[in-house]
Amino acid sequence: MTQTSEAPAVVRQPPKPGRGRVHRAWFVAAVTFVTIIGAAAFRSVPGLLIDPLHDEFGWSRGTIGAAVSLNLALYGLTAPFAAALMDRFGIRRVVAVALTVIALGSGLTVWMTAAWQLMLCWGLLVGLGSGSMALAFAATVTNRWFTERRGLVSGILTAASASGQLIFLPLLSWIVERYEWRPAAVTVALAALAVVPFVWLLLHDHPADIGQKPYGAEEFVPKPEPVRGAARRAVSVLLSAARTGPFWLLAGTFAICGASTNGLIQTHFVPAAHDHGMPITAAASLLAVIGVFDVAGTIASGWFTDRFDARRLLAVYYSLRGVSLMFLPLLLVTPSVQPPMIFFIVFYGLDWVATVPPTLALCREQYGEDSAIVFGWVLASHQVGAALVAFLGGVARDTFGSYDVVWYASGALCAAAALMALVIRRRDGQAVAATA
């Protein structure tokens, strides 16, 4: 009887990157950085359209503001569903579609003739598209591609989100002022389409797609199976997280973060400074400086998050922010830009969204694989807080004739956020992410 033997199966091991080569995760992070900057810049245009659209079409500022509000709300509420869709269809597909939707929404405004078309284009389409590339996108990329330096990477990507809008705002406002609003809308559409090829070619969904381990991982991580029922999962994760105390503490502190940054300083700093005689251009330039220093502050916060207790970092950040807001009324009494005001702007820029890396780290510690979706819901609370203070700040100005009560109230809210951060309980057996 003749014996036959089968050749043993060959098990292919994932290739190891050569010494000295840059890990592919950093290229993915770079593409993500550029994409998030663009998403933030796209959201900055609707506010610039208020006066031009009012002058051309006669629409009330309330009507135009409603489209802007819809855009802001969808930016926050889309994030958790986008994170779930990325688990189902992949990062690359979701981001490419989101960029296309933004280009469509922005481009169609050139031909609009009615207010409902503004709601559809800038409110719905651009809101949904930019929300799909919000901070939950950054959380998904960080979780999949990095096991080390997660705090640093999340800080870098957060800086892109916060700074894109502030940095690109002067450029887009110059286009609107020099060439009217339609070229600005076309610029946004072309910029969104220009990013799509880079996303499709370089933004891989998972390290396993190219046979690599996540950055800093000891073992190869296989790509998980697609998760079906994206919307249902986003809601179920919310319902599950909502039964835990840390979720409400994180959502509450992040709502105060949005209230004291996007809702307060970004919305009301320029008119408050103008109330005291400061030229609008000077006040707007100070906001741009905040965006520049935000990059350094958020990256540094990510570095700290890799090494220190995230709860204590949040307490420090919110405490310092609250103290600075208490001093702001004293700095606004003169129309000129004095050294104390410059110090405030630099400090506030460093602290602008330094809260994001430790908040993301706490979401990761508390909720594991669901952390990106949970963070998406926490981000939604950030936008709700921003929207409320943007509205209530204007009401306070109309009622009291100044913004002083707004600064003091926001400072008190920041003190409350610092206390809330300290009472977040650590998960049993879990350590704060500190893998330097």
Coordinates of C-alpha atoms in Angstrom, one line a residue:
M1 CA 0.0 0.0 0.0
T2 CA 1.5 3.3 -1.1
Q3 CA 1.6 6.0 1.6
T4 CA 0.8 9.5 0.6
S5 CA 1.5 12.6 2.6
E6 CA 0.1 16.0 2.3
A7 CA 2.4 19.0 2.4
P8 CA 1.9 21.0 5.6
A9 CA -0.1 24.2 5.2
V10 CA 2.0 27.3 5.0
V11 CA 0.9 29.9 7.6
R12 CA 1.7 33.3 6.3
Q13 CA 2.9 35.7 9.0
P14 CA 2.3 39.3 8.6
P15 CA 5.4 41.1 7.4
K16 CA 7.4 43.1 9.9
P17 CA 8.3 46.6 9.1
G18 CA 11.9 47.2 8.6
R19 CA 14.0 49.0 11.1
G20 CA 14.0 52.7 10.7
R21 CA 10.8 52.7 8.6
V22 CA 7.9 54.9 9.7
H23 CA 4.9 52.8 10.8
R24 CA 2.0 53.0 8.4
A25 CA -0.2 54.1 11.3
W26 CA 1.4 57.5 11.2
F27 CA 0.5 58.0 7.5
V28 CA -3.1 57.0 8.3
A29 CA -3.1 59.6 11.2
A30 CA -1.7 62.2 8.8
V31 CA -4.6 61.7 6.3
T32 CA -7.1 61.7 9.2
F33 CA -5.6 65.0 10.4
V34 CA -6.0 66.7 7.0
T35 CA -9.5 65.3 6.7
I36 CA -10.6 66.5 10.1
I37 CA -9.2 70.0 9.5
G38 CA -11.2 70.1 6.3
A39 CA -14.4 69.0 8.1
A40 CA -13.9 71.8 10.6
A41 CA -13.3 74.4 7.9
F42 CA -16.4 73.3 6.0
R43 CA -18.5 74.1 9.1
S44 CA -17.2 77.6 9.4
V45 CA -18.7 78.8 6.2
P46 CA -22.4 79.0 7.1
G47 CA -21.8 81.7 9.7
L48 CA -20.1 83.8 7.0
L49 CA -23.2 83.6 4.8
I50 CA -25.6 85.3 7.2
D51 CA -25.0 88.9 6.0
P52 CA -24.5 88.2 2.3
L53 CA -27.6 86.0 2.1
H54 CA -29.7 88.5 4.1
D55 CA -28.6 91.3 1.7
E56 CA -29.2 89.3 -1.5
F57 CA -32.4 87.3 -0.7
G58 CA -33.9 89.3 2.1
W59 CA -34.0 86.3 4.4
S60 CA -34.2 87.0 8.1
R61 CA -31.2 86.3 10.2
G62 CA -33.3 83.9 12.3
T63 CA -34.1 81.9 9.2
I64 CA -30.4 81.7 8.2
G65 CA -29.4 81.0 11.8
A66 CA -31.8 78.1 11.8
A67 CA -29.8 76.5 9.0
V68 CA -26.6 77.1 11.0
S69 CA -28.2 75.6 14.1
L70 CA -29.2 72.5 12.2
N71 CA -25.7 72.2 10.9
L72 CA -24.2 72.4 14.4
A73 CA -26.8 69.9 15.8
L74 CA -26.2 67.3 13.1
Y75 CA -22.4 67.7 13.5
G76 CA -22.8 66.4 17.1
L77 CA -25.6 63.9 16.6
T78 CA -24.2 62.2 13.5
A79 CA -20.9 61.3 15.2
P80 CA -22.1 58.1 17.1
F81 CA -23.9 56.8 14.1
A82 CA -20.9 57.5 11.9
A83 CA -18.6 55.5 14.3
A84 CA -21.0 52.6 14.0
L85 CA -21.1 52.9 10.2
M86 CA -17.3 52.8 10.2
D87 CA -17.5 49.5 12.0
R88 CA -19.9 48.1 9.5
F89 CA -18.6 49.5 6.1
G90 CA -15.1 50.7 6.9
I91 CA -13.5 54.0 7.6
R92 CA -12.5 54.7 4.0
R93 CA -16.0 54.3 2.5
V94 CA -17.8 56.3 5.2
V95 CA -15.3 59.3 5.0
A96 CA -15.2 59.3 1.1
V97 CA -19.0 59.4 1.0
A98 CA -19.1 62.1 3.7
L99 CA -16.7 64.3 1.7
T100 CA -18.8 63.8 -1.4
V101 CA -22.0 64.8 0.5
I102 CA -20.2 68.0 1.7
A103 CA -19.2 68.8 -1.8
L104 CA -22.7 68.3 -3.1
G105 CA -24.3 70.4 -0.3
S106 CA -21.8 73.2 -0.7
G107 CA -21.9 73.2 -4.5
L108 CA -25.7 73.3 -4.8
T109 CA -26.0 76.5 -2.8
V110 CA -24.7 78.4 -5.8
W111 CA -28.1 77.9 -7.5
M112 CA -30.4 78.2 -4.4
T113 CA -33.3 80.7 -4.5
A114 CA -35.3 79.7 -1.4
A115 CA -34.5 79.4 2.3
W116 CA -35.5 75.8 2.5
Q117 CA -32.7 75.0 0.0
L118 CA -30.2 76.6 2.5
M119 CA -31.6 74.3 5.2
L120 CA -31.2 71.3 2.9
C121 CA -27.7 72.1 1.6
W122 CA -25.8 73.7 4.5
G123 CA -28.0 72.5 7.3
L124 CA -28.7 68.9 6.4
L125 CA -26.0 67.8 3.8
V126 CA -23.0 69.7 5.1
G127 CA -24.0 69.0 8.7
L128 CA -24.3 65.2 8.1
G129 CA -21.1 65.1 6.1
S130 CA -19.0 67.1 8.5
G131 CA -20.5 65.2 11.5
S132 CA -19.4 61.9 9.9
M133 CA -15.8 63.2 10.2
A134 CA -16.1 64.5 13.7
L135 CA -14.0 63.4 16.7
A136 CA -15.6 60.0 16.8
F137 CA -13.8 59.4 13.5
A138 CA -10.5 60.4 15.3
A139 CA -11.4 58.0 18.1
T140 CA -12.0 55.1 15.6
V141 CA -8.7 55.7 13.9
T142 CA -6.8 55.9 17.2
N143 CA -8.4 52.8 18.6
R144 CA -7.7 50.7 15.5
W145 CA -4.2 51.8 14.6
F146 CA -2.5 52.6 17.9
T147 CA -2.0 50.8 21.2
E148 CA 0.8 53.1 22.2
R149 CA 0.8 56.9 22.0
R150 CA -3.0 56.9 21.9
G151 CA -3.2 60.1 24.0
L152 CA -0.7 61.9 21.8
V153 CA -2.5 60.9 18.6
S154 CA -5.9 61.8 19.9
G155 CA -4.5 65.1 21.0
I156 CA -3.1 65.8 17.5
L157 CA -6.4 64.8 15.8
T158 CA -8.4 66.9 18.3
A159 CA -6.2 69.9 17.5
A160 CA -7.1 69.4 13.9
S161 CA -10.8 69.5 14.7
A162 CA -10.7 72.6 16.9
S163 CA -8.2 74.6 14.9
G164 CA -9.5 74.0 11.4
Q165 CA -12.5 76.1 11.9
L166 CA -10.6 79.0 13.6
I167 CA -7.7 78.9 11.2
F168 CA -9.7 78.7 8.0
L169 CA -12.3 81.3 9.1
P170 CA -10.1 84.3 8.1
L171 CA -9.3 82.8 4.7
L172 CA -12.9 82.0 3.9
S173 CA -14.1 85.4 5.2
W174 CA -11.6 87.1 2.9
I175 CA -13.0 85.2 0.0
V176 CA -16.6 86.2 0.9
E177 CA -15.6 89.9 1.4
R178 CA -13.5 90.1 -1.8
Y179 CA -15.4 87.8 -4.2
E180 CA -18.9 87.4 -2.5
W181 CA -20.2 84.2 -1.0
R182 CA -20.6 81.9 -4.1
P183 CA -16.8 81.5 -4.7
A184 CA -16.4 80.6 -1.0
A185 CA -19.1 77.8 -1.4
V186 CA -17.4 76.5 -4.5
T187 CA -14.0 76.6 -2.7
V188 CA -15.4 74.3 0.0
A189 CA -16.9 71.9 -2.6
L190 CA -13.6 71.6 -4.5
A191 CA -11.6 71.2 -1.3
A192 CA -13.8 68.4 -0.2
L193 CA -13.5 66.6 -3.5
A194 CA -9.7 67.1 -3.6
V195 CA -9.3 65.1 -0.3
V196 CA -11.3 62.1 -1.6
P197 CA -8.4 60.5 -3.6
F198 CA -6.1 60.7 -0.6
V199 CA -8.7 59.1 1.6
W200 CA -9.3 56.3 -0.8
L201 CA -5.6 55.5 -1.4
L202 CA -4.1 56.0 2.0
L203 CA -6.8 55.7 4.7
H204 CA -6.8 52.0 5.3
D205 CA -9.6 50.6 7.5
H206 CA -7.4 48.4 9.7
P207 CA -3.7 47.5 10.1
A208 CA -4.5 43.9 9.2
D209 CA -5.5 45.1 5.7
I210 CA -1.8 45.7 4.9
G211 CA -0.5 42.9 7.2
Q212 CA 0.8 45.1 10.0
K213 CA 0.3 45.2 13.7
P214 CA -1.2 48.4 15.3
Y215 CA 1.5 50.8 16.4
G216 CA 3.0 49.5 19.7
A217 CA 1.2 46.2 19.7
E218 CA 3.1 43.1 20.7
E219 CA 0.9 40.7 18.6
F220 CA -0.8 40.8 15.2
V221 CA -4.5 41.9 15.5
P222 CA -6.9 40.3 13.0
K223 CA -9.5 42.5 11.5
P224 CA -12.8 42.1 13.2
E225 CA -15.9 41.1 11.2
P226 CA -18.2 43.9 10.0
V227 CA -20.7 44.8 12.6
R228 CA -24.3 44.9 11.2
G229 CA -27.1 47.1 12.3
A230 CA -25.1 50.3 12.7
A231 CA -27.9 52.6 13.8
R232 CA -29.3 50.0 16.2
R233 CA -25.9 49.5 17.7
A234 CA -25.4 53.2 18.2
V235 CA -28.6 53.5 20.1
S236 CA -28.0 50.3 22.1
V237 CA -24.6 51.5 23.1
L238 CA -26.1 54.8 24.2
L239 CA -28.8 53.0 26.3
S240 CA -26.2 50.7 27.9
A241 CA -23.8 53.6 28.7
A242 CA -26.6 55.7 30.0
R243 CA -27.1 53.2 32.8
T244 CA -23.7 54.0 34.1
G245 CA -22.7 57.0 36.2
P246 CA -19.4 57.8 34.4
F247 CA -21.3 58.4 31.1
W248 CA -23.4 61.2 32.6
L249 CA -20.3 62.7 34.3
L250 CA -18.4 62.6 31.0
A251 CA -21.3 64.0 29.1
G252 CA -21.9 66.8 31.6
T253 CA -18.3 67.9 31.7
F254 CA -18.0 67.8 27.9
A255 CA -21.2 69.9 27.6
I256 CA -19.6 72.5 29.8
C257 CA -16.5 72.2 27.6
G258 CA -18.6 73.1 24.5
A259 CA -20.5 75.8 26.4
S260 CA -17.2 77.5 27.5
T261 CA -15.5 77.3 24.1
N262 CA -17.6 77.1 20.9
G263 CA -20.7 78.4 22.6
L264 CA -19.1 81.2 24.6
I265 CA -15.7 82.4 23.3
Q266 CA -16.1 81.5 19.6
T267 CA -19.6 83.0 19.4
H268 CA -19.6 85.9 21.8
F269 CA -16.0 87.1 22.2
V270 CA -15.9 89.3 19.1
P271 CA -19.2 91.1 19.9
A272 CA -18.2 91.5 23.6
A273 CA -14.9 93.0 22.6
H274 CA -16.6 95.2 20.1
D275 CA -18.9 96.4 22.9
H276 CA -15.8 97.9 24.5
G277 CA -14.6 99.6 21.3
M278 CA -12.2 96.9 20.0
P279 CA -12.3 96.7 16.2
I280 CA -14.0 93.6 14.9
T281 CA -11.0 92.7 12.8
A282 CA -8.7 92.8 15.8
A283 CA -11.1 90.6 17.9
A284 CA -11.3 88.1 15.0
S285 CA -7.5 88.0 14.8
L286 CA -7.3 87.2 18.5
L287 CA -9.7 84.2 17.9
A288 CA -7.4 83.0 15.1
V289 CA -4.5 83.2 17.6
I290 CA -6.5 80.9 19.9
G291 CA -6.7 78.4 17.1
V292 CA -2.9 78.5 16.6
F293 CA -2.1 77.9 20.3
D294 CA -4.8 75.2 20.5
V295 CA -2.6 72.9 18.4
A296 CA 0.2 73.0 20.9
G297 CA -2.1 72.7 23.9
T298 CA -4.0 69.8 22.7
I299 CA -1.0 67.8 21.6
A300 CA 0.6 68.5 25.0
S301 CA -2.6 67.3 26.6
G302 CA -2.4 64.1 24.7
W303 CA 1.2 63.6 25.9
F304 CA 0.1 64.2 29.5
T305 CA -2.8 61.8 29.1
D306 CA -0.4 59.0 28.3
R307 CA 1.3 59.6 31.6
F308 CA -1.1 61.0 34.2
D309 CA -4.6 60.3 35.6
A310 CA -7.1 61.7 33.1
R311 CA -9.5 62.7 35.8
R312 CA -7.0 64.9 37.5
L313 CA -6.0 66.4 34.2
L314 CA -9.6 67.3 33.5
A315 CA -10.0 68.9 36.9
V316 CA -6.9 71.1 36.3
Y317 CA -8.0 72.1 32.8
Y318 CA -11.5 73.1 33.9
S319 CA -10.3 74.9 37.0
L320 CA -7.8 77.0 35.1
R321 CA -10.4 77.8 32.4
G322 CA -12.9 78.9 35.0
V323 CA -10.4 81.2 36.7
S324 CA -9.4 82.8 33.4
L325 CA -13.1 83.5 32.5
M326 CA -13.6 85.3 35.8
F327 CA -10.8 87.7 34.9
L328 CA -12.0 88.3 31.4
P329 CA -14.4 91.2 32.2
L330 CA -11.4 93.1 33.6
L331 CA -9.5 92.6 30.4
L332 CA -12.2 93.9 28.1
V333 CA -12.5 97.4 29.7
T334 CA -10.1 98.9 27.1
P335 CA -10.5 98.9 23.3
S336 CA -6.8 98.2 22.6
V337 CA -5.1 94.9 22.8
Q338 CA -3.0 95.0 26.0
P339 CA -0.4 92.4 27.2
P340 CA -2.9 90.9 29.7
M341 CA -5.3 90.2 26.9
I342 CA -2.6 88.6 24.8
F343 CA -1.8 86.4 27.8
F344 CA -5.4 85.4 28.1
I345 CA -5.7 84.5 24.4
V346 CA -2.5 82.4 24.6
F347 CA -3.6 80.6 27.7
Y348 CA -7.1 80.0 26.5
G349 CA -5.8 78.7 23.2
L350 CA -3.6 76.2 25.1
D351 CA -6.7 75.1 27.1
W352 CA -9.3 75.3 24.3
V353 CA -9.9 71.6 23.8
A354 CA -7.1 70.1 25.9
T355 CA -10.0 68.3 27.6
V356 CA -10.6 66.0 24.7
P357 CA -7.6 63.5 25.0
P358 CA -8.3 62.8 28.7
T359 CA -12.1 62.6 28.0
L360 CA -11.4 60.1 25.2
A361 CA -9.1 58.1 27.4
L362 CA -11.7 57.8 30.1
C363 CA -14.3 56.7 27.5
R364 CA -11.8 54.1 26.3
E365 CA -11.1 52.9 29.9
Q366 CA -14.8 52.7 30.8
Y367 CA -16.3 51.3 27.7
G368 CA -13.6 49.4 25.8
E369 CA -14.6 48.4 22.2
D370 CA -17.7 50.7 22.4
S371 CA -15.6 53.7 23.4
A372 CA -15.7 55.4 19.9
I373 CA -19.5 55.3 19.8
V374 CA -19.8 56.4 23.5
F375 CA -17.5 59.3 22.7
G376 CA -19.7 60.2 19.8
W377 CA -22.6 60.6 22.2
V378 CA -20.4 62.5 24.6
L379 CA -19.4 64.8 21.7
A380 CA -23.1 65.3 21.0
S381 CA -23.5 66.7 24.5
H382 CA -20.6 69.0 23.8
Q383 CA -22.5 70.5 20.8
V384 CA -25.7 70.8 22.8
G385 CA -23.9 72.7 25.5
A386 CA -22.3 75.0 22.9
A387 CA -25.7 75.6 21.2
L388 CA -27.4 76.5 24.6
V389 CA -24.8 79.0 25.6
A390 CA -24.6 80.5 22.1
F391 CA -28.3 81.3 22.4
L392 CA -28.4 82.2 26.2
G393 CA -25.4 84.4 25.9
G394 CA -27.2 86.6 23.4
V395 CA -30.3 86.7 25.6
A396 CA -28.1 87.7 28.6
R397 CA -26.5 90.5 26.5
D398 CA -30.0 91.8 25.5
T399 CA -31.2 91.6 29.1
F400 CA -28.3 93.0 31.1
G401 CA -26.6 95.2 28.5
S402 CA -23.2 93.4 28.8
Y403 CA -21.7 90.0 28.8
D404 CA -20.3 90.2 32.3
V405 CA -22.8 87.8 33.8
V406 CA -22.1 85.3 31.0
W407 CA -18.3 85.2 31.8
Y408 CA -19.0 84.7 35.6
A409 CA -21.6 82.1 35.0
S410 CA -19.4 80.2 32.7
G411 CA -16.5 80.3 35.2
A412 CA -18.8 78.8 37.8
L413 CA -19.8 76.0 35.3
C414 CA -16.1 75.2 34.7
A415 CA -15.6 74.9 38.5
A416 CA -18.5 72.4 38.6
A417 CA -17.0 70.5 35.7
A418 CA -13.7 70.2 37.6
L419 CA -15.6 68.6 40.6
M420 CA -17.5 66.3 38.3
A421 CA -14.3 65.0 36.7
L422 CA -12.8 64.1 40.1
V423 CA -15.7 61.9 41.1
I424 CA -15.6 59.7 38.1
R425 CA -14.8 56.2 39.4
R426 CA -12.0 54.1 38.0
R427 CA -13.0 50.7 36.6
D428 CA -11.9 47.8 38.7
G429 CA -8.7 46.3 37.3
Q430 CA -8.2 49.1 34.8
A431 CA -5.5 51.6 34.8
V432 CA -5.5 54.9 33.1
A433 CA -4.0 54.7 29.6
A434 CA -0.4 55.5 30.3
T435 CA 1.6 53.6 27.8
A436 CA 4.4 55.9 27.0

